[in-house]
XYZ file of C-alpha atoms in Angstrom:
292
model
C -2.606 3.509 -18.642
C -0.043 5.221 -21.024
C 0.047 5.400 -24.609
C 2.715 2.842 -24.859
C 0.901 0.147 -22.556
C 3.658 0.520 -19.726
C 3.244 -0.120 -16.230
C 1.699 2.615 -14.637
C 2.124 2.225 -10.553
C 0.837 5.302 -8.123
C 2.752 4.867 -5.055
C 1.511 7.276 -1.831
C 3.551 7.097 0.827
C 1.352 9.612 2.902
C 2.234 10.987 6.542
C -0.800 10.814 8.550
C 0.991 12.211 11.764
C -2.212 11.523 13.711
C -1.378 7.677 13.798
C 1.754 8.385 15.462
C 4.513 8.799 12.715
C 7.292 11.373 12.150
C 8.407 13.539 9.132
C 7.465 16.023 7.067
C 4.262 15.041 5.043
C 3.846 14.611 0.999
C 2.359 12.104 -1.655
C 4.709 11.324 -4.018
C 3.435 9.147 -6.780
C 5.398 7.701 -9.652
C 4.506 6.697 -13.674
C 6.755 4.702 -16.072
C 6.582 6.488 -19.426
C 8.381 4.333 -22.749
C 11.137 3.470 -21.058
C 12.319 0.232 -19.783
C 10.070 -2.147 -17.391
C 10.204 -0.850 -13.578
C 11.742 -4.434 -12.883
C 13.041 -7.263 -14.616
C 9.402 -9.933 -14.412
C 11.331 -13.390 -12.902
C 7.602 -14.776 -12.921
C 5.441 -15.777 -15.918
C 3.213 -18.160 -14.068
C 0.222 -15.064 -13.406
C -3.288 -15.932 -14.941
C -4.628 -12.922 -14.942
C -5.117 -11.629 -18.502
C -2.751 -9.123 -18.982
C -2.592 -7.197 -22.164
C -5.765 -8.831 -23.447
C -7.933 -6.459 -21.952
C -9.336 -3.231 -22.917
C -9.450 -2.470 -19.044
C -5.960 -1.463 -17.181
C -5.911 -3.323 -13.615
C -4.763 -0.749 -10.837
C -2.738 -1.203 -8.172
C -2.723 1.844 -5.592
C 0.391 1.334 -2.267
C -0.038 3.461 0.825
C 2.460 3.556 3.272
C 2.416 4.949 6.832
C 4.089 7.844 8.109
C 6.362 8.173 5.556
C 7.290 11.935 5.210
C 9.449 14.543 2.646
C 12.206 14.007 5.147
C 12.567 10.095 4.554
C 11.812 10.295 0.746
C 14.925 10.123 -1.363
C 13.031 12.398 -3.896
C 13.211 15.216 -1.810
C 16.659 16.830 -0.822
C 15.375 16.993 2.626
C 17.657 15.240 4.163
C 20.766 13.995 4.543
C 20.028 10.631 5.907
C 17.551 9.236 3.218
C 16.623 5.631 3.157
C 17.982 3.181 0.368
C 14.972 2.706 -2.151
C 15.610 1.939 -5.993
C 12.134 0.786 -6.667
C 10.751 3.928 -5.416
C 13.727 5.885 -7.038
C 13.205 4.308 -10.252
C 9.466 4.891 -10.259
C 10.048 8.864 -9.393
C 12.789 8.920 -11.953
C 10.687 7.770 -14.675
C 7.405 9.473 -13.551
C 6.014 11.927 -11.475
C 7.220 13.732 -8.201
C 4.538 16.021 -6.437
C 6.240 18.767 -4.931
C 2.820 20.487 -3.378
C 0.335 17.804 -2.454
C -2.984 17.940 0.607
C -3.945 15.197 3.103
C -5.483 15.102 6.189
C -3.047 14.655 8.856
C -4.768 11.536 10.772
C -4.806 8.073 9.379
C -8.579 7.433 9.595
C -9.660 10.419 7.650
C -6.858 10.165 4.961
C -7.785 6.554 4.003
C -11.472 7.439 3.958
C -10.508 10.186 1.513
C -8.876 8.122 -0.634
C -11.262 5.279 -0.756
C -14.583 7.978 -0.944
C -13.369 11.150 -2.931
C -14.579 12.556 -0.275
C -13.330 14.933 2.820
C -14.898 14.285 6.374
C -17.823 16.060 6.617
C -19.404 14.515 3.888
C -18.054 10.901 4.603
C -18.409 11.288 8.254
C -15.192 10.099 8.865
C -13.903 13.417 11.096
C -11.372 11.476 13.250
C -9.007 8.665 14.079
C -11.542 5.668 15.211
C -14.307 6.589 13.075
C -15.765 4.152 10.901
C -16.397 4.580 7.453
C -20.465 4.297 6.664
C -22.162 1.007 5.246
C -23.448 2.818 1.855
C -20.325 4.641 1.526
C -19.354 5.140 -2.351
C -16.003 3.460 -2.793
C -14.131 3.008 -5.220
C -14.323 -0.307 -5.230
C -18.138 -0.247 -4.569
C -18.162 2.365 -7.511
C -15.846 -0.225 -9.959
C -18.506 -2.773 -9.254
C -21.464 -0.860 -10.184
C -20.452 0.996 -12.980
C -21.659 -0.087 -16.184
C -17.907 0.717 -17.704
C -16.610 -1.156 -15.252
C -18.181 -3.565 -13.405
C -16.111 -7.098 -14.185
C -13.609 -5.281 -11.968
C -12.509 -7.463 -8.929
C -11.092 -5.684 -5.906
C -9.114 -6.289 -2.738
C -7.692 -4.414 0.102
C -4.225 -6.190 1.433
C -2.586 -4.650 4.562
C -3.846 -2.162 6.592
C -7.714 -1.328 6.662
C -8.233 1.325 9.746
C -12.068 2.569 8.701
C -13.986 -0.274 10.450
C -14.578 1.624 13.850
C -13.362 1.146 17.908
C -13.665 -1.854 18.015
C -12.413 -3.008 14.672
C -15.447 -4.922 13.219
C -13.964 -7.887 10.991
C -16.466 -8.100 8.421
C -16.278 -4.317 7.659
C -14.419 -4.328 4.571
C -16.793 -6.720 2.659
C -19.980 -4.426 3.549
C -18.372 -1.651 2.012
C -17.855 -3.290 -1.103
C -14.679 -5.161 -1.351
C -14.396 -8.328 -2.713
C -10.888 -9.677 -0.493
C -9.775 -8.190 2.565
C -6.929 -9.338 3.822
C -4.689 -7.851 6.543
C -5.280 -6.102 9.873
C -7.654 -3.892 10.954
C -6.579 -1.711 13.536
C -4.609 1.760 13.358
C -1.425 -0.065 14.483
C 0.564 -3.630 15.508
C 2.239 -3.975 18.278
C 4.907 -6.219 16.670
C 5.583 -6.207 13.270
C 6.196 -10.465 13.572
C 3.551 -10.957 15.138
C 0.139 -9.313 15.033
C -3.654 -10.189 14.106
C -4.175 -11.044 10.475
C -7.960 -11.251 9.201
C -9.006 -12.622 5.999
C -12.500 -11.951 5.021
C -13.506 -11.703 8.694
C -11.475 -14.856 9.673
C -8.914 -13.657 12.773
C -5.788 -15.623 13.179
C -2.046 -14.849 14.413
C 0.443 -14.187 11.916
C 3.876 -14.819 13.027
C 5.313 -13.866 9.315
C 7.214 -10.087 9.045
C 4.488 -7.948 8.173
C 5.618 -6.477 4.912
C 6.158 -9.630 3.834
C 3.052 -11.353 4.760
C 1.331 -8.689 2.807
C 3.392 -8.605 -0.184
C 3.446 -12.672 -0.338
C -0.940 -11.955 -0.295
C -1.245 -9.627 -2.952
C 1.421 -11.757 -5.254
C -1.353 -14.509 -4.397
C -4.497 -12.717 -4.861
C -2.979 -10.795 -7.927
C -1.721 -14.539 -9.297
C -5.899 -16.063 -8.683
C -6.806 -12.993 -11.512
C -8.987 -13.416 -14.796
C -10.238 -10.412 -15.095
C -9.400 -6.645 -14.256
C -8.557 -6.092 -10.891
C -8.084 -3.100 -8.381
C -5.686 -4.147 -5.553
C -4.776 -1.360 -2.200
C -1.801 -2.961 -0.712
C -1.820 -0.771 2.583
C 1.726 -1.482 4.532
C 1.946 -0.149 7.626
C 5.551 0.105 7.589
C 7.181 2.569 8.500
C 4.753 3.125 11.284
C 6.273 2.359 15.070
C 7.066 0.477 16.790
C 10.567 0.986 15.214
C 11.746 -2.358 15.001
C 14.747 -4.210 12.949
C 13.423 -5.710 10.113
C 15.114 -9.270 8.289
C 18.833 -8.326 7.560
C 18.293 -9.236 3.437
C 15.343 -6.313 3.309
C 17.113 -3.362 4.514
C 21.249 -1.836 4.154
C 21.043 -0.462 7.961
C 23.988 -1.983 10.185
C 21.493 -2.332 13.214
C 21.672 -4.868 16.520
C 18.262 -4.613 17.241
C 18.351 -4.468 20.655
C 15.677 -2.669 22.574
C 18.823 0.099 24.045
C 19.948 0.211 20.266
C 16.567 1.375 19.228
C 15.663 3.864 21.546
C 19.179 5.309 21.108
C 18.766 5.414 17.274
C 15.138 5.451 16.337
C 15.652 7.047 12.885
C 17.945 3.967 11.394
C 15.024 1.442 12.385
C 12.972 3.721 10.527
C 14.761 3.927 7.676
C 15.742 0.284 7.577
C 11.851 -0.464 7.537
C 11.035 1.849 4.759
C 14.177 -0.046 2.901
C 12.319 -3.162 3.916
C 9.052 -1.755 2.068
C 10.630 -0.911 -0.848
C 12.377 -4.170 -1.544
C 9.020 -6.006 -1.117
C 7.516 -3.679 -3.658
C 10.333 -4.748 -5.908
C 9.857 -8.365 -5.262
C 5.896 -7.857 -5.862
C 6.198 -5.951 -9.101
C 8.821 -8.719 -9.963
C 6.175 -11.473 -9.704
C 4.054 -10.228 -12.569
C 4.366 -10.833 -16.381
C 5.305 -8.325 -18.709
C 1.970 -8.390 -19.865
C 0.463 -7.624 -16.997
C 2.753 -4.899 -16.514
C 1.654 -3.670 -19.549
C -1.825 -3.511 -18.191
C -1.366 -2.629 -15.050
């Protein structure tokens, strides 16, 4: 957390081309110094307690096959998608301009969640699943006499729990809420397998949203410090046309009208992304903000 107590939101929208994605690949990560709030908080009904604590909650996004080439903070591109919560984060943070990640979905997850590269997690490829007693972080925010009142949850995508995905994986790694789907892709984004602490069910909800509408939930339920991965798997294919109020694209939707113009459904679901972001950083209180 900054000196000044402001929000301080990492944001990795990482290309892992071996799940299937396009662009170039980058982490780009933003920080909100003592200028204004990211957002303007429309919500003050969160429990959890905010500046009271002496611990900062965390809240680490992923995205999926997002590259340099669909980020507006790289001049890349001409045809950028429209994202002012990202933009405003970059603006008032921090930009990586040279930044390492294994190109595979699998493996770049496991990195993140181990501090660890492949052949010492043994998580080598796309499939593999991430071991029982691995050191998370979450396991590691649990067990650490610093920090262990820290309550943790992984929303969205998981992709460590093995072929076939096993539904209680998440928990016996050490996280406290799991809620999301499992596998390395959907095959429609409004309508795919949703599992909630091992519990399968259909989800007929768009699946940014459904994920974004969790987290506000689980983030809402809070009394105590929390660590919260909200995983999309946006903009990961299919390419699809995502609800008209989420995205700027001018797009029919048709099955012709995406294969002939693949990159606008692209864009239009990283615009679709980034306004949920908005609307989830818009649900907390300014003092959570402030610890957050």
């Amino acid at each position: 957390m900054s000196k000044s107590g402001q929000l301080s939101v990492f944001l990795l929208p990482l290309l892992l081309l071996g799940c299937g994605g396009g662009g170039g690949g980058s982490i780009s990560g933003g920080q909100i110094t003592d200028s204004a709030p990211i957002v303007e908080n429309n919500s003050s009904n969160n429990s959890n307690n905010g500046s009271t604590s002496d611990q900062p909650n965390i809240l680490l996004i992923i995205a999926d096959d997002q590259g340099l080439d669909a980020s507006a903070q790289y001049a890349l591109s001409a045809d950028l998608p429209v994202t002012p919560t990202l933009n405003q984060l970059a603006s008032q943070g921090i930009v990586f301009d040279n930044a390492w990640a294994t190109p595979a979905c699998t493996t770049t997850r496991s990195t993140i969640i181990t501090g660890q590269y492949g052949v010492n997690s043994g998580v080598l490829d796309v499939g593999d699943k991430l071991p029982a007693d691995a050191l998370t972080l979450q396991r590691y925010l649990a067990s650490d006499e610093d920090t262990d009142n820290y309550k943790s949850a992984v929303i969205g995508k998981w992709h460590l729990s093995g072929t076939p995905a096993d539904a209680s994986h998440p928990a016996t790694v050490g996280i406290d809420y799991f809620a999301g789907n499992l596998r390395g892709s959907i095959s429609d984004y409004a309508e795919w397998d949703l599992t909630i602490n091992g519990e399968t069910s259909l989800s007929t909800e768009y699946h940014s949203s459904a994920i974004t509408d969790l987290a506000i939930d689980w983030i809402d339920d809070q009394a105590q410090p929390w660590f919260l991965w909200l995983a999309y798997v946006a903009p990961h294919s299919p390419f699809h046309l995502p609800p008209a109020a989420l995205h700027t694209q001018t797009l029919s939707g048709t099955e012709a009208d995406i294969e002939a113009n693949p990159r606008a459904y692209y864009l239009a679901a990283i615009e679709a992304m980034d306004a949920e972001i908005g609307r989830l950083l818009g649900t907390m209180t300014e003092a959570e903000l402030n610890n957050t």
